[in-house]
Coordinates of C-alpha atoms in Angstrom, one line a residue:
M570 CA 174.8 232.0 -6.0
T571 CA 173.4 228.9 -7.8
G572 CA 173.0 227.1 -4.5
I573 CA 171.2 230.0 -3.0
L574 CA 168.8 230.2 -6.0
L575 CA 168.1 226.5 -5.8
Y576 CA 167.3 226.7 -2.1
W577 CA 164.9 229.6 -2.7
I578 CA 163.2 227.7 -5.5
T579 CA 163.1 224.2 -4.1
I580 CA 162.7 224.8 -0.3
A581 CA 162.0 228.4 0.8
F582 CA 159.4 229.4 -1.7
P583 CA 157.4 226.0 -1.6
N584 CA 157.5 226.2 2.2
A585 CA 156.1 229.7 2.2
I586 CA 153.3 228.8 -0.2
S587 CA 152.5 225.7 1.8
A588 CA 152.2 227.7 5.0
R589 CA 149.8 230.1 3.3
V590 CA 147.7 227.6 1.4
F591 CA 147.3 225.2 4.4
R592 CA 147.1 228.1 6.9
Q593 CA 150.0 226.6 8.9
R594 CA 151.2 228.5 12.0
T595 CA 154.1 230.6 10.9
E596 CA 156.1 233.3 12.6
S597 CA 156.1 235.4 9.4
K598 CA 153.3 237.9 8.8
L599 CA 154.8 238.9 5.5
D600 CA 153.9 238.0 1.9
T601 CA 155.1 234.8 0.3
L602 CA 157.9 236.3 -1.7
A603 CA 159.3 238.2 1.4
T604 CA 158.9 235.1 3.6
A605 CA 160.8 232.9 1.1
T606 CA 163.6 235.5 0.7
I607 CA 164.1 236.1 4.4
D608 CA 164.1 232.3 5.0
T609 CA 166.8 232.0 2.4
M610 CA 168.9 234.8 3.9
Y611 CA 168.5 233.1 7.3
W612 CA 169.8 229.8 5.8
I613 CA 172.8 231.7 4.4
S614 CA 173.5 233.3 7.7
E615 CA 173.7 229.9 9.5
H616 CA 176.7 228.9 7.3
Q617 CA 179.7 228.3 9.6
D618 CA 182.3 229.6 7.1
I619 CA 182.2 233.3 7.8
K620 CA 184.4 234.1 4.7
A621 CA 181.9 232.1 2.5
V622 CA 179.1 234.3 3.8
S623 CA 181.2 237.4 3.1
R624 CA 181.8 236.2 -0.5
V625 CA 178.1 235.8 -1.1
M626 CA 177.5 239.4 0.1
A627 CA 180.3 240.6 -2.2
E628 CA 178.9 238.8 -5.2
T629 CA 175.7 240.9 -5.2
V630 CA 177.5 244.2 -5.9
W631 CA 176.7 243.9 -9.6
V632 CA 173.0 243.9 -8.6
E633 CA 173.4 247.1 -6.6
K634 CA 175.2 248.8 -9.5
F635 CA 172.4 247.8 -11.8
I636 CA 169.8 249.2 -9.3
L637 CA 171.8 252.5 -9.3
R638 CA 171.6 252.7 -13.1
Q639 CA 167.9 252.0 -13.0
H640 CA 167.4 255.0 -10.7
N641 CA 169.6 257.2 -12.9
A642 CA 171.7 258.1 -9.9
A643 CA 175.4 258.9 -9.5
A644 CA 178.3 257.2 -7.7
A645 CA 182.0 258.0 -7.4
E646 CA 184.6 255.7 -5.9
V647 CA 187.2 257.2 -3.5
Q648 CA 190.7 256.1 -2.6
E649 CA 192.5 259.0 -1.0
D650 CA 194.7 259.5 2.1
G651 CA 194.1 256.0 3.2
V652 CA 190.3 256.4 3.0
E653 CA 188.1 254.2 0.8
G654 CA 184.4 254.5 0.0
T655 CA 181.8 255.5 -2.4
W656 CA 179.8 258.7 -2.9
F657 CA 176.1 258.3 -3.8
A658 CA 174.0 261.2 -5.0
E659 CA 171.0 262.0 -7.3
S660 CA 173.4 263.9 -9.6
S661 CA 177.1 263.9 -10.0
D662 CA 176.9 267.7 -9.4
D663 CA 176.0 266.9 -5.7
I664 CA 179.2 265.1 -5.1
P665 CA 182.0 267.1 -3.5
G666 CA 184.8 267.8 -6.0
S667 CA 182.5 268.2 -9.0
A668 CA 182.7 271.5 -10.8
L669 CA 179.1 272.4 -10.0
F670 CA 179.1 271.2 -6.4
E671 CA 177.4 273.7 -4.0
A672 CA 178.8 273.2 -0.5
Q673 CA 176.5 275.7 1.2
R674 CA 173.3 273.8 0.4
T675 CA 174.6 270.2 0.5
V676 CA 174.2 267.9 3.5
V677 CA 176.6 265.0 3.6
C678 CA 175.8 261.7 5.4
L679 CA 178.7 259.5 6.5
Y680 CA 177.3 256.0 6.2
V681 CA 178.6 252.8 7.7
H682 CA 177.2 249.5 6.3
G683 CA 176.4 246.4 8.4
G684 CA 177.4 242.8 8.0
G685 CA 178.6 241.8 11.5
Y686 CA 182.0 243.4 10.6
C687 CA 182.6 240.3 8.6
G688 CA 180.8 241.1 5.3
G689 CA 179.3 243.9 3.2
N690 CA 180.6 246.8 1.3
P691 CA 179.7 250.5 0.5
W692 CA 177.3 249.4 -2.2
Q693 CA 175.1 247.4 0.3
G694 CA 171.6 248.8 0.5
V695 CA 172.1 251.2 -2.4
E696 CA 168.4 251.3 -3.3
S697 CA 167.6 252.5 0.2
H698 CA 170.3 255.2 -0.1
I699 CA 169.0 256.5 -3.4
K700 CA 165.4 256.6 -2.1
F701 CA 166.6 258.5 0.9
I702 CA 168.5 261.0 -1.2
K703 CA 165.7 261.6 -3.7
Q704 CA 163.1 261.9 -1.0
F705 CA 165.3 264.4 0.9
N706 CA 166.0 266.4 -2.3
K707 CA 162.4 266.9 -3.2
I708 CA 161.2 268.2 0.2
E709 CA 160.2 271.9 -0.2
R710 CA 161.7 274.1 2.5
G711 CA 159.3 277.0 2.0
A712 CA 159.6 280.6 0.8
G713 CA 163.0 282.2 1.2
K714 CA 164.8 279.0 2.2
Q715 CA 167.4 277.5 0.0
Q716 CA 166.7 273.9 -1.2
R717 CA 169.0 271.3 0.4
R718 CA 170.7 268.5 -1.5
L719 CA 171.9 265.2 0.1
A720 CA 175.0 263.1 -0.7
I721 CA 176.0 259.9 1.0
F722 CA 179.6 258.8 1.6
A723 CA 179.6 255.1 2.4
V724 CA 182.9 254.2 3.8
R725 CA 184.7 250.9 3.1
Y726 CA 186.3 249.3 6.1
P727 CA 188.5 246.1 6.6
L728 CA 186.5 243.0 7.4
A729 CA 186.9 240.4 10.1
P730 CA 188.2 237.8 10.8
D731 CA 191.3 239.0 8.9
N732 CA 190.9 242.4 10.6
A733 CA 189.7 242.4 14.1
W734 CA 188.0 245.3 15.9
P735 CA 188.8 248.2 16.2
A736 CA 190.2 248.3 12.7
Q737 CA 186.7 249.1 11.4
L738 CA 186.3 252.0 13.8
H739 CA 189.7 253.4 12.8
S740 CA 188.7 253.4 9.1
V741 CA 185.5 255.2 9.9
R742 CA 187.3 257.7 12.1
D743 CA 189.8 258.3 9.3
A744 CA 186.8 258.9 6.9
F745 CA 185.4 261.5 9.3
V746 CA 188.8 263.3 9.5
W747 CA 189.0 263.2 5.7
L748 CA 185.5 264.7 5.3
N749 CA 186.8 267.6 7.4
K750 CA 189.2 268.3 4.6
Q751 CA 186.5 268.4 2.0
P752 CA 184.2 271.3 1.1
V753 CA 181.5 270.0 3.4
H754 CA 179.6 272.2 5.9
R755 CA 176.7 270.0 7.1
L756 CA 177.2 266.5 8.4
V757 CA 175.1 263.6 9.7
F758 CA 176.1 260.1 10.7
A759 CA 174.2 256.9 9.8
G760 CA 174.7 253.2 9.9
D761 CA 172.9 249.9 10.0
S762 CA 173.4 246.9 12.2
A763 CA 177.2 246.6 12.9
G764 CA 177.6 250.0 11.1
A765 CA 175.3 251.6 13.7
H766 CA 177.4 249.9 16.4
C767 CA 180.4 251.6 14.8
I768 CA 178.7 255.0 14.7
I769 CA 178.0 254.7 18.4
H770 CA 181.6 254.1 19.1
L771 CA 182.7 256.8 16.7
M772 CA 180.6 259.3 18.7
K773 CA 182.3 258.0 21.9
L774 CA 185.7 258.6 20.3
L775 CA 184.7 262.1 19.3
G776 CA 183.7 262.8 22.9
S777 CA 186.9 261.5 24.4
T778 CA 189.5 262.6 21.8
K779 CA 190.4 266.3 21.8
S780 CA 191.8 266.4 18.3
L781 CA 188.6 264.9 16.9
A782 CA 186.3 267.1 19.0
E783 CA 188.1 270.2 17.9
L784 CA 187.6 269.6 14.1
P785 CA 185.3 272.2 12.6
L786 CA 182.9 269.7 11.0
Q787 CA 180.9 267.8 13.6
P788 CA 177.7 265.6 13.2
S789 CA 174.4 267.4 13.8
A790 CA 172.5 264.2 13.9
M791 CA 172.8 260.4 13.6
I792 CA 170.5 257.7 12.3
L793 CA 170.9 254.2 13.8
K794 CA 169.1 251.5 11.8
S795 CA 168.7 248.2 13.8
P796 CA 171.9 248.9 15.7
W797 CA 173.9 245.9 16.7
V798 CA 173.8 246.7 20.4
D799 CA 173.7 243.1 21.6
P800 CA 176.4 241.1 19.8
N801 CA 176.5 238.4 22.5
F802 CA 172.7 237.9 22.2
K803 CA 172.2 238.3 25.9
F804 CA 168.6 239.5 25.5
G805 CA 167.4 236.8 23.2
S806 CA 164.9 237.1 20.4
P807 CA 161.3 238.4 20.4
V808 CA 158.6 236.0 21.5
S809 CA 157.4 235.6 18.0
G810 CA 160.1 236.8 15.7
F811 CA 160.9 236.3 12.0
D812 CA 164.3 237.5 10.9
Y813 CA 167.0 236.8 8.3
V814 CA 170.0 236.6 10.7
S815 CA 170.2 233.6 13.0
P816 CA 171.3 234.0 16.7
E817 CA 174.1 231.6 15.9
A818 CA 175.3 233.9 13.1
T819 CA 175.4 237.0 15.2
I820 CA 177.5 235.2 17.9
N821 CA 179.8 233.8 15.2
F822 CA 180.3 237.3 13.7
S823 CA 180.9 238.7 17.2
K824 CA 183.6 236.2 18.0
A825 CA 185.3 236.8 14.6
A826 CA 185.2 240.5 14.9
F827 CA 185.9 241.0 18.7
G828 CA 187.5 237.8 19.8
D829 CA 186.3 235.9 22.9
N830 CA 187.1 238.6 25.4
A831 CA 186.4 242.1 24.2
A832 CA 184.4 244.7 26.3
D833 CA 184.0 246.9 23.3
R834 CA 181.3 244.8 21.8
E835 CA 178.9 245.5 24.7
I836 CA 176.9 248.7 23.9
L837 CA 174.4 247.8 26.6
D838 CA 177.1 247.8 29.3
I839 CA 177.8 251.5 28.6
L840 CA 176.5 253.8 31.3
P841 CA 173.8 256.3 30.1
E842 CA 176.0 259.4 30.8
D843 CA 178.9 257.8 28.9
F844 CA 177.2 258.0 25.6
N845 CA 178.2 260.9 23.4
L846 CA 175.2 262.0 21.4
P847 CA 174.8 264.6 18.6
P848 CA 171.9 267.2 19.0
R849 CA 169.5 264.8 17.3
T850 CA 169.3 260.9 17.2
F851 CA 166.9 258.7 15.3
V852 CA 166.8 255.0 16.1
T853 CA 164.7 252.4 14.1
C854 CA 164.2 248.7 14.3
G855 CA 161.8 246.0 13.0
G856 CA 159.3 244.6 15.5
S857 CA 160.2 241.0 14.4
E858 CA 163.9 241.3 14.4
F859 CA 166.2 239.3 16.7
L860 CA 167.6 242.5 18.2
A861 CA 164.3 244.2 19.0
T862 CA 164.4 243.5 22.7
A863 CA 168.0 244.8 23.0
I864 CA 167.3 247.9 20.9
R865 CA 164.4 248.8 23.1
E866 CA 166.7 248.4 26.1
F867 CA 169.3 250.6 24.4
V868 CA 166.7 253.3 23.6
G869 CA 165.5 253.2 27.2
T870 CA 169.1 253.8 28.4
L871 CA 169.5 256.8 26.1
R872 CA 166.2 258.2 27.4
S873 CA 167.4 258.0 31.0
R874 CA 170.3 260.4 30.3
R875 CA 170.2 263.8 31.9
D876 CA 171.0 266.0 28.9
G877 CA 167.6 267.4 28.2
G878 CA 168.6 269.5 25.2
K879 CA 169.1 266.5 22.9
E880 CA 166.4 265.0 20.9
L881 CA 165.8 261.2 20.6
I882 CA 163.3 259.6 18.2
F883 CA 162.6 255.9 18.2
E884 CA 160.4 254.2 15.6
E885 CA 159.6 250.4 15.6
Y886 CA 158.0 248.9 12.5
P887 CA 155.7 246.0 13.3
D888 CA 156.5 242.6 11.7
M889 CA 159.6 243.9 10.0
P890 CA 163.0 242.1 10.2
H891 CA 166.5 243.4 10.8
V892 CA 167.5 246.5 8.7
F893 CA 164.3 246.0 6.6
T894 CA 165.0 249.2 4.6
N895 CA 167.6 247.2 2.7
L896 CA 165.1 244.6 1.6
P897 CA 163.5 244.6 -1.9
A898 CA 160.1 246.3 -2.0
F899 CA 157.8 243.2 -1.6
P900 CA 154.1 243.7 -1.2
S901 CA 154.3 243.6 2.6
T902 CA 157.6 245.5 2.9
K903 CA 157.1 248.3 0.4
Q904 CA 155.1 250.6 2.6
P905 CA 157.2 250.3 5.8
I906 CA 160.3 250.9 3.7
N907 CA 158.8 254.0 2.1
D908 CA 157.6 255.2 5.5
A909 CA 161.0 254.8 7.1
V910 CA 162.9 256.4 4.2
N911 CA 160.5 259.3 4.3
A912 CA 161.0 259.7 8.0
F913 CA 164.8 259.7 7.6
A914 CA 164.5 262.4 4.9
V915 CA 162.2 264.6 7.1
F916 CA 164.4 264.1 10.1
V917 CA 167.6 265.3 8.3
Q918 CA 165.7 268.2 6.6
N919 CA 164.5 269.3 10.0
T920 CA 168.0 269.1 11.5
F921 CA 169.2 272.0 9.3

């Protein structure tokens, strides 16, 4: 962590200031703090030692736990029936298993974190989770309608390269089965980056596995934030992009997770009619992220399907990087983050 801080102080931040003061041409349209932070994250992502990158991501959990306390929110760790993860809610009463939990009015979101399947943990992006939960909980449903509450279950899955794909998918599948044994009546799926990639494959699994398709609790919607639909980086980066994950990093993560020859990595090779979608799908991406071109292609593929009764929403946020909702609220990122989180909350409220 010391080396990262030194890089930010001595290289990234001075470079961002210099570019602004001397009006140098730069791909970033964000403020100085955001630019320096994203530049530092990009530098970390270029590290060839994948396990070292994973350790850096793990070392930030204390920050996420501090953020949770600042928001006065609740969390509960789960280790049960081979399933591991963390519940997040505005109040402990909103977590299944608590004495005051009200199943009939609670929506549960099964969330899968990103990190190229090589890093990350359930606490990743906790501030975004809590903002989403609180925004959802305060939406008025109108006269005669019961207020809904939201709880997020963020699943922990085994990381590559020690655990190759599809170990991650199997852990998320097991979490879905486990949720079917809990007092849960309303379910949505969500994931960011590799987590969204996993959610897409989980939906395929639900569509092709009778025992899963017949479970009583099924997802009514899914949210895919900057889905990792192009692990091989076939589509390249935007013409003028500014992101915190390097092309080299995503290829390295892909090889570590899938090996050199794995068809499962290729979302864009799936035929339109072979996707299994819930009734409603919401896809987001940043206009400046390295996956933007591929995500647009993915959305176009989904829109070409012939299942007219299912809804697809796509929102692209100009100048934003990959999974921007997990970034701190810098001057130039605060409003897009708030807009996206509010859109997620309204989307889920309108689903039920």
